[in-house]
CSV table of C-alpha atoms in Angstrom, one decimal:
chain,number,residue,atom,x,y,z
A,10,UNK,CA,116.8,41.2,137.3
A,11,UNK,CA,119.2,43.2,139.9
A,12,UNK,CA,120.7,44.7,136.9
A,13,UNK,CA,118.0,45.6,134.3
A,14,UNK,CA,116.5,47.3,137.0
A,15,UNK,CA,119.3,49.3,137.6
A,16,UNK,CA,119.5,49.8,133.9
A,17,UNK,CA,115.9,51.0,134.2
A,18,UNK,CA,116.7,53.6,137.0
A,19,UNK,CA,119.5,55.3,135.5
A,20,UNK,CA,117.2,56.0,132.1
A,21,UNK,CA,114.4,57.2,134.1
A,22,UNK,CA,117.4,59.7,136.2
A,23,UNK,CA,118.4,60.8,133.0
A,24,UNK,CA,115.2,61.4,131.4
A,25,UNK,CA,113.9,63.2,134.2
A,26,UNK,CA,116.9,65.5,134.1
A,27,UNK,CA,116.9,66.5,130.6
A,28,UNK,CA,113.2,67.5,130.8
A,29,UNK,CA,113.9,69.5,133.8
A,30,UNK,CA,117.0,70.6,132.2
A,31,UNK,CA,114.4,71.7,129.2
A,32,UNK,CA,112.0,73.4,131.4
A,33,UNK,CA,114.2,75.2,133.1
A,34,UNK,CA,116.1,76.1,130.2
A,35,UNK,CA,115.2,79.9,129.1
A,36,UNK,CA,114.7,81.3,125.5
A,37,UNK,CA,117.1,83.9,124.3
A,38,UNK,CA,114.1,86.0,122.8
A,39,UNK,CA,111.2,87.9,124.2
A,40,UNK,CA,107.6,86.9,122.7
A,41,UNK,CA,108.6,89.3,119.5
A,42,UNK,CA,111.7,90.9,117.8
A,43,UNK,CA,111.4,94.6,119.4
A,44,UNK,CA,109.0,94.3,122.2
A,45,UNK,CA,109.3,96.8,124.5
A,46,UNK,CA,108.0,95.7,128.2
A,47,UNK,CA,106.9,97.9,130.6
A,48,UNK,CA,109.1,99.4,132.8
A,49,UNK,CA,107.9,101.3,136.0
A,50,UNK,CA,111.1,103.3,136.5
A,51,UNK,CA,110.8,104.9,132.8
A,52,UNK,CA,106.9,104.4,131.6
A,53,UNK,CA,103.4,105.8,132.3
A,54,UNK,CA,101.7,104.0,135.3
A,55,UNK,CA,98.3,104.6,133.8
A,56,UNK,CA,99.4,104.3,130.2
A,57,UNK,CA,96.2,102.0,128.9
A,58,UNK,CA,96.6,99.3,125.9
A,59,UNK,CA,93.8,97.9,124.3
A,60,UNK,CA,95.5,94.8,124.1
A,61,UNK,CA,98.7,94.1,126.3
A,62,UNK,CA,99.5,90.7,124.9
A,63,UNK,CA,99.5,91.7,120.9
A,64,UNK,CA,100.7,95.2,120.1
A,65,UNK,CA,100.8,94.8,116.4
A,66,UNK,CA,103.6,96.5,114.6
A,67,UNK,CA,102.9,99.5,112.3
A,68,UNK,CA,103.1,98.0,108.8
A,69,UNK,CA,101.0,95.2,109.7
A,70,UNK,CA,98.0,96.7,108.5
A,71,UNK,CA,99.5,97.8,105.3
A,72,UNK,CA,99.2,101.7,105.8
A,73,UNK,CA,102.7,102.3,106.7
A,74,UNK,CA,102.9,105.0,109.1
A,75,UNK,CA,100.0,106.9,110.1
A,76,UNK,CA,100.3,110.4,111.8
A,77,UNK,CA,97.8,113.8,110.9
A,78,UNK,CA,98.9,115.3,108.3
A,79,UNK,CA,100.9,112.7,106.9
A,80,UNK,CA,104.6,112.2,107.6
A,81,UNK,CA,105.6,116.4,107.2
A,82,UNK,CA,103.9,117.0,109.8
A,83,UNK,CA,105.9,115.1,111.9
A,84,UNK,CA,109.1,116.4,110.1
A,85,UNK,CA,108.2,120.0,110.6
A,86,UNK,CA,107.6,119.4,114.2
A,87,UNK,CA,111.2,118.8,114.2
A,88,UNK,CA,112.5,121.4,112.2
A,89,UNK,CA,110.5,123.7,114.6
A,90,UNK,CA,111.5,121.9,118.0
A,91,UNK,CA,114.9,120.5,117.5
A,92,UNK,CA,118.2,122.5,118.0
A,93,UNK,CA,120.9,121.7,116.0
A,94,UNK,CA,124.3,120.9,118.5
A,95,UNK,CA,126.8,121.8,115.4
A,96,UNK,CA,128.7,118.8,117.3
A,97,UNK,CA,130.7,117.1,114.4
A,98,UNK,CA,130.9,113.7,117.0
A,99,UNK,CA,126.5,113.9,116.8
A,100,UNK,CA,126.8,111.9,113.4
A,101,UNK,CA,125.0,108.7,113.0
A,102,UNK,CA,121.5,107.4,113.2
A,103,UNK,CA,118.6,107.4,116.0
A,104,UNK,CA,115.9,105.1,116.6
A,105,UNK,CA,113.6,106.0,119.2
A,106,UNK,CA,110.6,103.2,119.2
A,107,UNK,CA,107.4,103.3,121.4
A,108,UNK,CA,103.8,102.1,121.5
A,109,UNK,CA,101.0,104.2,120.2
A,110,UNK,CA,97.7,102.8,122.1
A,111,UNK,CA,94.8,102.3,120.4
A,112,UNK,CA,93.8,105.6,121.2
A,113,UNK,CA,96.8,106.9,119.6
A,114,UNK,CA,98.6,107.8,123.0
A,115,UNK,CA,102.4,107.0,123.2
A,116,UNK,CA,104.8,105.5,125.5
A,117,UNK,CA,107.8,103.5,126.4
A,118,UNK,CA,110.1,104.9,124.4
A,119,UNK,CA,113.4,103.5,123.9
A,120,UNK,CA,116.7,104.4,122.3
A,121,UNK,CA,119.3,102.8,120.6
A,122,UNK,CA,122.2,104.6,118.3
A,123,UNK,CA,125.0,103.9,115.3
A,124,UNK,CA,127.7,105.9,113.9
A,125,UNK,CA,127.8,105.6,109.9
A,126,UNK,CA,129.2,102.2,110.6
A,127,UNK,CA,126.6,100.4,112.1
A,128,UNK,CA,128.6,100.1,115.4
A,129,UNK,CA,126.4,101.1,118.5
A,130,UNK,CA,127.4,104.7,120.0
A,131,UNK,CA,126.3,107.2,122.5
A,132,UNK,CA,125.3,110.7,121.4
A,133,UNK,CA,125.1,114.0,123.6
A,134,UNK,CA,122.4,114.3,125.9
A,135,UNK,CA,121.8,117.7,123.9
A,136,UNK,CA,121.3,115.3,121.1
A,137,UNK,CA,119.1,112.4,122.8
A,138,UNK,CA,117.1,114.5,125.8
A,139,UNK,CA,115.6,117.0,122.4
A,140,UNK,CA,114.3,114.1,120.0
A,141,UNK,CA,113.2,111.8,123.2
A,142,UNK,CA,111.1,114.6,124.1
A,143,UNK,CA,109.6,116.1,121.2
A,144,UNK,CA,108.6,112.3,120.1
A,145,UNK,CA,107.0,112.2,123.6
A,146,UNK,CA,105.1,115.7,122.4
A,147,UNK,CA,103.9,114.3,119.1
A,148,UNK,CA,100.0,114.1,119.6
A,149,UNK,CA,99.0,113.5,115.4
A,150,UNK,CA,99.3,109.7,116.1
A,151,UNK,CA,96.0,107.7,114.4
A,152,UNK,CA,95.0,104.8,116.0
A,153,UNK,CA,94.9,101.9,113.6
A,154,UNK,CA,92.1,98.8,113.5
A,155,UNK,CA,93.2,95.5,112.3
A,156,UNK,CA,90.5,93.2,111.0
A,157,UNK,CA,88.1,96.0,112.3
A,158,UNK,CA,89.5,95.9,116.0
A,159,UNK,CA,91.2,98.8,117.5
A,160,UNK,CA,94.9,98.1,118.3
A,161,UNK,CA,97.8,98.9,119.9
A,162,UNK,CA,101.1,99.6,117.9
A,163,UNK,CA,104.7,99.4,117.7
A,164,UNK,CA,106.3,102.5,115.6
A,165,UNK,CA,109.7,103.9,115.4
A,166,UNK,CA,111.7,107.0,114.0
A,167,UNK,CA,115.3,107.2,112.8
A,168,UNK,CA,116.9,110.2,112.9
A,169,UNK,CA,120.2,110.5,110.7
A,170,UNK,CA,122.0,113.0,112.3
A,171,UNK,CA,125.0,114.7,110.6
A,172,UNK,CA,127.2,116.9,113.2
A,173,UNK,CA,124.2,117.6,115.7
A,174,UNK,CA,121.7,118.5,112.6
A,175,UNK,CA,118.7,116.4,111.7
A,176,UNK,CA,119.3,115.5,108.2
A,177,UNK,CA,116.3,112.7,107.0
A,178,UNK,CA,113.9,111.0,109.2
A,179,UNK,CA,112.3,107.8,108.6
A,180,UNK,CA,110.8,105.5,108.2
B,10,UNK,CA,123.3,72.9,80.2
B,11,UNK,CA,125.0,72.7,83.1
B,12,UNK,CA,126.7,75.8,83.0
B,13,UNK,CA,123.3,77.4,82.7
B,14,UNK,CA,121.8,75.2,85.5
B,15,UNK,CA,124.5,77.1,88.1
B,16,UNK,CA,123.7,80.5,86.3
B,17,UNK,CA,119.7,79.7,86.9
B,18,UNK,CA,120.7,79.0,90.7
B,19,UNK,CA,122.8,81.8,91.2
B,20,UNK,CA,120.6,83.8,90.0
B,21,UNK,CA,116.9,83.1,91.8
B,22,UNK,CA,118.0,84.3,94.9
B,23,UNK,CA,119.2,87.5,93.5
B,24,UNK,CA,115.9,88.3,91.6
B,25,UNK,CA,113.8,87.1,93.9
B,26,UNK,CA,116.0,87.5,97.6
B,27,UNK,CA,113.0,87.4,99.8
B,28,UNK,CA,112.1,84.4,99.2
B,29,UNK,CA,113.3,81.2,100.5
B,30,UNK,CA,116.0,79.3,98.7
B,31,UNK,CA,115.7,76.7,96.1
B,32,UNK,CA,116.8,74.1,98.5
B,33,UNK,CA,118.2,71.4,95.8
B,34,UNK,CA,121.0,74.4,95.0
B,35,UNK,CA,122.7,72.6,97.8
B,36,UNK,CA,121.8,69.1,97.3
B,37,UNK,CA,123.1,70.2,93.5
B,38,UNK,CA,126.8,71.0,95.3
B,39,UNK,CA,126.8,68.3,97.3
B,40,UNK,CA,126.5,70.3,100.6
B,41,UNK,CA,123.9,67.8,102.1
B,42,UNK,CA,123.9,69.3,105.7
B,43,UNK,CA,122.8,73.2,104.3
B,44,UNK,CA,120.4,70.8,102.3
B,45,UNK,CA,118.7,69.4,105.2
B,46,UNK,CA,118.5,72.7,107.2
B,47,UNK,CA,117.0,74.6,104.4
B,48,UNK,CA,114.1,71.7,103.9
B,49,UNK,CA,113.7,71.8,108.1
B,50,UNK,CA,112.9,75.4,107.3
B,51,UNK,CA,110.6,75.3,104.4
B,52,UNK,CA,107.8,75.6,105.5
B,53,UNK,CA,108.2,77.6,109.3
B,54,UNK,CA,104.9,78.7,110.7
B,55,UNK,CA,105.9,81.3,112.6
B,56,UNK,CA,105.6,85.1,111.6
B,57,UNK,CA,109.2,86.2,111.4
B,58,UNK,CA,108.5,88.2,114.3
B,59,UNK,CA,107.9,85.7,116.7
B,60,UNK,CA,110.4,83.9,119.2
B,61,UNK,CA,109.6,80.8,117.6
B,62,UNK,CA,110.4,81.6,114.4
B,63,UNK,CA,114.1,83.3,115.2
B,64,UNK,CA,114.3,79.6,117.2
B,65,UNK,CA,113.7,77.7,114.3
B,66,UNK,CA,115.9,79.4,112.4
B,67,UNK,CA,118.8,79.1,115.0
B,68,UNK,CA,118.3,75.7,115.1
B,69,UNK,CA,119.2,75.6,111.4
B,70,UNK,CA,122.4,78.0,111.8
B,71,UNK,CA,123.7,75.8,114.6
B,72,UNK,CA,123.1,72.8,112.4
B,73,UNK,CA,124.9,74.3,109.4
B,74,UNK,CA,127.1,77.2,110.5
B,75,UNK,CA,127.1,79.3,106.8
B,76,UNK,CA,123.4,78.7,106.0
B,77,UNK,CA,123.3,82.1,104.5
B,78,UNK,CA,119.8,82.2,104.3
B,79,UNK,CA,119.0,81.5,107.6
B,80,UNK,CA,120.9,84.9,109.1
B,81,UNK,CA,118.6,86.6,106.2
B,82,UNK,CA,115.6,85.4,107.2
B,83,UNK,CA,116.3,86.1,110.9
B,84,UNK,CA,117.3,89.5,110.0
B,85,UNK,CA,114.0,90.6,107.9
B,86,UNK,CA,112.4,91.5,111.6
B,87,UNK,CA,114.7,93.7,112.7
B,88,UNK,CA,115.3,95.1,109.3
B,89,UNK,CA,111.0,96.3,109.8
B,90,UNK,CA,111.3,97.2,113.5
B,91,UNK,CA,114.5,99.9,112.7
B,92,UNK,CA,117.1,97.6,114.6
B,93,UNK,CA,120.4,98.3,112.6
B,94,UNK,CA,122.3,96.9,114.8
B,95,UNK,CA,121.0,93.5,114.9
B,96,UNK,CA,120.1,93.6,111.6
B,97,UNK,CA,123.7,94.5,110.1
B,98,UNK,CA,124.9,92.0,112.3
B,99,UNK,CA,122.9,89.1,110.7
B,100,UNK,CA,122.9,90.1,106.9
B,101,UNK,CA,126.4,90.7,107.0
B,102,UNK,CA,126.7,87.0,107.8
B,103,UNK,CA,124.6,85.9,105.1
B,104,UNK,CA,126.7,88.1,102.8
B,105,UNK,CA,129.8,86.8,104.2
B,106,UNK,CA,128.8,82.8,103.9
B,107,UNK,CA,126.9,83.5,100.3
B,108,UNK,CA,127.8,86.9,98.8
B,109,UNK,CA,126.5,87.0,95.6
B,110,UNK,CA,122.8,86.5,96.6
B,111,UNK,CA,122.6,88.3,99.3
B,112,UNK,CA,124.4,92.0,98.8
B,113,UNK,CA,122.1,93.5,96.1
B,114,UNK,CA,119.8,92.7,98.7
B,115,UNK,CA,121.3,94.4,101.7
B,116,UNK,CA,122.0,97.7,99.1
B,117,UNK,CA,119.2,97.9,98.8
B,118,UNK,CA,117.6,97.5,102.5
B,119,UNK,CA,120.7,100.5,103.0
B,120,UNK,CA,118.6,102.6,101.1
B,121,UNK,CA,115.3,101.5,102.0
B,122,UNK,CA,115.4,101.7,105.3
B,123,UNK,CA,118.6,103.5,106.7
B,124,UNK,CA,119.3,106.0,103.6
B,125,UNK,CA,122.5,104.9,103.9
B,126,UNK,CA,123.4,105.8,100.3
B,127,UNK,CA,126.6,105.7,100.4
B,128,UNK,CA,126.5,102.2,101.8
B,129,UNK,CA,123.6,101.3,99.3
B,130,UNK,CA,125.8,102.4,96.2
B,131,UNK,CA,129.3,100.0,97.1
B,132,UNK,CA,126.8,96.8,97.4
B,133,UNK,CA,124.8,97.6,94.4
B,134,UNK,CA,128.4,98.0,92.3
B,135,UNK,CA,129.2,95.0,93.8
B,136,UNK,CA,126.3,93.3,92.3
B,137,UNK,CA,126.6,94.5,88.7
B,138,UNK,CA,130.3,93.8,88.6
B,139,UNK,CA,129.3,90.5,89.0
B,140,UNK,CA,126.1,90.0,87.0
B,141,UNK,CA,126.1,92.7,84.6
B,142,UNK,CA,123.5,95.8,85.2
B,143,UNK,CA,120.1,94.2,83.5
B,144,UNK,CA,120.4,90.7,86.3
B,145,UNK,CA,121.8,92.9,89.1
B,146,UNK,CA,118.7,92.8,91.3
B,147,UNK,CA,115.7,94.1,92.5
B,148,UNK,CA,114.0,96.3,95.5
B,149,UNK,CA,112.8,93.6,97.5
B,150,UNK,CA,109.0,94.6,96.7
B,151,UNK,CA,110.2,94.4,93.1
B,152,UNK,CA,109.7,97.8,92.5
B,153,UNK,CA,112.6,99.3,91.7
B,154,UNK,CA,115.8,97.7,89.8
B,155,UNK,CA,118.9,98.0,92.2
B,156,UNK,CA,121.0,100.0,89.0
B,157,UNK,CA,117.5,102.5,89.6
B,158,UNK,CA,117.9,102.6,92.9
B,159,UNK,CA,121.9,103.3,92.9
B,160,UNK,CA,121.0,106.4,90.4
B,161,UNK,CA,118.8,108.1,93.2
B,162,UNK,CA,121.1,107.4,96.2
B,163,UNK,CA,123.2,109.5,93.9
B,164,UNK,CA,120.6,111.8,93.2
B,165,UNK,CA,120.1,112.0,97.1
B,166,UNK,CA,123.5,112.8,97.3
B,167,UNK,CA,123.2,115.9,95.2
B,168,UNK,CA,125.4,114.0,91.8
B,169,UNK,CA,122.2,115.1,90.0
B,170,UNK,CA,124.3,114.5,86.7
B,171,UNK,CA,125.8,111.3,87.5
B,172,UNK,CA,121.6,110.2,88.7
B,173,UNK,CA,120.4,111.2,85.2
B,174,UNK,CA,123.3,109.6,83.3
B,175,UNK,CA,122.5,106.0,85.2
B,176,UNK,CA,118.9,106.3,84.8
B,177,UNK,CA,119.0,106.9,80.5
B,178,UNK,CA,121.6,104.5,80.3
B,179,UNK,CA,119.8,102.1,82.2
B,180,UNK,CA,116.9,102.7,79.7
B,181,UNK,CA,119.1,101.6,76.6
B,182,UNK,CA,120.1,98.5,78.0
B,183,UNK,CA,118.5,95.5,76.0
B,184,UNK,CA,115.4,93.8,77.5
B,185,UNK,CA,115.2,96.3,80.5
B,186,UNK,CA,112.2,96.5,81.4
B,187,UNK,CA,111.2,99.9,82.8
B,188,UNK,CA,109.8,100.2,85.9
B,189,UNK,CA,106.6,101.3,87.4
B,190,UNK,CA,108.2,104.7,89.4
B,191,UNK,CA,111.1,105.4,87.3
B,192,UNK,CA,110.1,107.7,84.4
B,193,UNK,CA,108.8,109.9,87.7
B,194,UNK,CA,112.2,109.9,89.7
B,195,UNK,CA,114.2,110.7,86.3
B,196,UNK,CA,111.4,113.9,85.6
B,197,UNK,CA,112.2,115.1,89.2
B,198,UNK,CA,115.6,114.2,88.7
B,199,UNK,CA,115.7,116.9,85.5
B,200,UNK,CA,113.3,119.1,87.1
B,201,UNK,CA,115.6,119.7,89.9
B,202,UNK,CA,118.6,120.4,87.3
B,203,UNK,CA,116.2,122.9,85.5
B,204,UNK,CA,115.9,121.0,82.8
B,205,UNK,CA,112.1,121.2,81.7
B,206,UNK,CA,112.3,119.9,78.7
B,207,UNK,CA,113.5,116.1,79.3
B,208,UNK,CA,111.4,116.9,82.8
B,209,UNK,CA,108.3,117.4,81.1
B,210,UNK,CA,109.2,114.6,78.6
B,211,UNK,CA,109.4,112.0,81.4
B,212,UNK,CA,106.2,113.1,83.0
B,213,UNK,CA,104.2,112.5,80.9
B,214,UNK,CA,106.2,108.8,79.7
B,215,UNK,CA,105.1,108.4,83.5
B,216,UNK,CA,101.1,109.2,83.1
B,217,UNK,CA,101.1,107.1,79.9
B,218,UNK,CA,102.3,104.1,82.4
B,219,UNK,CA,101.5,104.8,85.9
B,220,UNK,CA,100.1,107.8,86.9
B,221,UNK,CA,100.6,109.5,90.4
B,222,UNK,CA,99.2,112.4,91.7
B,223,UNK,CA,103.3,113.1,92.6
B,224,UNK,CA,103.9,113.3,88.8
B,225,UNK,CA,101.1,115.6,88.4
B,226,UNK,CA,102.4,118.1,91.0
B,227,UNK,CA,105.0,118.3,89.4
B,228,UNK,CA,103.4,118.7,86.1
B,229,UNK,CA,101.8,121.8,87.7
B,230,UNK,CA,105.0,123.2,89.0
B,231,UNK,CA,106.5,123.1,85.3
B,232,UNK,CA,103.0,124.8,84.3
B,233,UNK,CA,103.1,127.3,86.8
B,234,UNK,CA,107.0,128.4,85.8
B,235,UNK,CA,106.3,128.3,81.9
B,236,UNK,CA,103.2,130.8,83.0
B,237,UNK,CA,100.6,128.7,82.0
B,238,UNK,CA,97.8,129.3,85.0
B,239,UNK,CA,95.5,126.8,83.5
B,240,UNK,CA,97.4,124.3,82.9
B,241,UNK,CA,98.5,124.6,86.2
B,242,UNK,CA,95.0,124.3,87.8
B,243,UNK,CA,94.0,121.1,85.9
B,244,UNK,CA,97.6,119.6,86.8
B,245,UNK,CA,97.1,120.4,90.5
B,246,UNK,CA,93.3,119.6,90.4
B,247,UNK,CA,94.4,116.2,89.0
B,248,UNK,CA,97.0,115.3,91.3
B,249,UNK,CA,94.6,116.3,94.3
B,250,UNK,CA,92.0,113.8,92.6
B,251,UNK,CA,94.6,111.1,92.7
B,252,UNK,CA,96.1,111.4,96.0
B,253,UNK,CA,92.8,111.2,97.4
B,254,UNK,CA,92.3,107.9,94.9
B,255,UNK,CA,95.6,106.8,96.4
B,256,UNK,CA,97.3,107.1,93.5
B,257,UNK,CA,100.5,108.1,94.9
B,258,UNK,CA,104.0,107.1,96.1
B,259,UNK,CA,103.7,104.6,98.9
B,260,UNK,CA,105.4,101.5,100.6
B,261,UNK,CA,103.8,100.3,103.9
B,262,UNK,CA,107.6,99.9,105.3
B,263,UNK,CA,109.1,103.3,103.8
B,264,UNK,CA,109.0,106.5,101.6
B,265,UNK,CA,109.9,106.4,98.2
B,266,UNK,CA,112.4,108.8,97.4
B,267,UNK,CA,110.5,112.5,95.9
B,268,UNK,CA,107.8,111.9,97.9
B,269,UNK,CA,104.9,114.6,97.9
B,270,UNK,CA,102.3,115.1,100.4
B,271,UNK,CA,98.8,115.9,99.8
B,272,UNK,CA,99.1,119.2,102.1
B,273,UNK,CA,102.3,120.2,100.2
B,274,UNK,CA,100.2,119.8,96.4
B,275,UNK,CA,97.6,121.7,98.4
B,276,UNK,CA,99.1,124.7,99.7
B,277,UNK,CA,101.3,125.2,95.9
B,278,UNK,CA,99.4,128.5,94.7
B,279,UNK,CA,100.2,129.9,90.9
B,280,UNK,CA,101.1,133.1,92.8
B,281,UNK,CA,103.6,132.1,94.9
């Protein structure tokens, strides 16, 4: 009797510890590949989203992306606004992604960067400071509706970038 | 029979590499542990998005190390959300446990999505070394055949010549089956060489398939340099009519390559 009880204990110590073990035990992912949470040192305080807990991303609705005036807008903005560095070390590929709200307002912008071999680099400032803020002054954004309900959206650009120069932008 | 079971197995996943595996392929080369993972996976509920589906898949990779498939279908998301890091990361692993069905695939996703031509071109060689140019591949919307979309990485790269020369012999190979944008890009392809003629020629092969207002603007261009001010008109009028019918060029991911833009067909003028 002394024993099976013992038996008993040591399963119920175990079990108890491997759910705990489970609980505690953290995923390696945020909610959704790319999410982009707030971050008070970096974002808008008073930037407003429609619907915090499912920004869509910007294919989802099948329209691809949406801007005023179609994509050359956009481009020409950056033909306009962007200085060239001439730096032969600014080669590579940009992607700045943000949120458009469902007003088609932007924020949280984030970078990341690749030399032609998809190894992660650091451009110039010259390079980053320019396309960071001339995303941040496109206003052409249109605010998409999925199943008839205004929503807030993920979108990117990548720039290529060949010696300082914007070469293609995409998507 | 058998030799064209393997050849039928091979092949799905390079015709049709967004889908899901066959999962008996494995079960077919005795590789019962990629066979288990690839039925745990079959039917994932998850949006490909989601933390639960990049789990699921995990779970399968840690079960069977080289499950090709699995680093595919993890890397679709960041493939969508411009994450080239992450997503060369994982594809490269699929092409490096299962090459053959996988590298047409990331050529073309290159392309697609990074306009890495350069890139785009070595994979897509790669793939019609191995299965000769008609069962190379496809865009992964099926749109465009991979030896199609090597000609315009060239043709993005300026080797107008070597573009044209892919795309007509492409044309002549037996049971190809043309697709629904390239008569357009080979017409642009001439136009931009000057030649009119074969421009002109594949134009209009275009409008007798699929017409786009993008082939009609460019149908009014050639108008507008032979001196033909009505012609040009109707051309321009047309494409105008079809963009707004959204009869144009579009992906909801990308742009196709020789895109034109409703403003652009608006603001051509026979006088400038």
């Amino acid at each position: 009797m002394g024993h099976s009880f013992y038996i008993l204990l040591i399963f119920l110590l175990t079990t108890i510890s491997c759910k705990s073990q489970q609980l505690t035990e953290k995923s390696a992912y945020i909610k959704s590949v790319g999410d982009i949470a707030h971050d008070k040192t970096l974002d808008k305080k008073e930037f407003y989203l429609c619907d915090a807990e499912n920004i869509i991303q910007y294919h989802n609705d099948y329209q691809g992306l949406q801007y005023k005036g179609e994509k050359i807008a956009l481009v020409n903005t950056f033909s306009k606004k962007y200085v060239p560095t001439n730096q032969e070390e600014d080669s590579g590929l940009i992607r700045i992604r943000f949120v458009v709200n469902c007003k088609g307002e932007t924020d949280r912008f984030r970078l990341i960067a690749m030399d032609n071999d998809y190894k992660g680099k650091n451009f110039g400032k010259k390079v980053t400071r320019q396309l960071i803020s001339i995303c941040k002054s496109l206003d052409g954004w249109i605010p998409k509706k999925l199943d008839g309900r205004a929503v807030d959206y993920y979108q990117y650009l990548i720039f290529k970038i060949k010696n300082g120069q914007i070469i293609e932008i995409m998507p | 029979m058998k030799k064209y079971l393997i050849l039928f197995f091979v092949l799905l996943p390079a015709l049709g590499f967004s889908q899901p595996p066959n999962c008996n392929v494995y079960l077919y080369n005795k590789d019962t542990v990629q066979y288990e993972v690839c039925k745990s996976i079959e039917n994932v509920p998850f949006y490909q998005y989601t933390k639960e589906f990049q789990e699921e898949f995990d779970k399968a990779i840690k079960k069977c190390p080289h499950f090709a498939f699995g680093y595919q279908a993890k890397a679709t998301a960041y493939l969508k959300s411009g994450d080239f890091l992450t997503w060369k990361y994982l594809i490269d692993k699929a092409v490096e446990y299962d090459t053959l069905p996988y590298i047409g695939y990331r050529g073309w996703c290159k392309y697609q999505f990074f306009r890495d031509y350069e890139g785009a071109i070595k994979d897509i060689e790669f793939a019609e070394k191995r299965f000769g140019i008609l069962n190379a591949g496809y865009s992964a919307a099926g749109d465009y055949h991979l030896t199609m979309a090597k000609a315009m990485c060239y043709s993005a790269l300026g080797d107008k010549q070597k573009a044209i020369r892919i795309m007509e012999n492409l044309f002549t190979v037996t049971d190809y089956v043309v697709g629904l944008f390239d008569y357009y890009q080979l017409a642009v392809t001439y136009f931009q060489v000057n030649d009119l003629n074969n421009a002109t020629k594949y134009l209009d092969k275009q409008t007798a398939i699929n017409d786009l207002a993008e082939n009609r603007f460019y149908k009014a261009k050639i108008a507008k340099i032979n001196g033909n001010s009505a012609s040009f008109e109707k051309e321009k009028s047309e494409a105008i009519r079809l963009y707004n019918t959204q009869k144009i060029l579009f992906d909801p991911y990308t742009e196709h390559l020789n895109k034109v833009y409703l403003n652009t067909i608006a603001q051509e003028q026979y006088a400038n």
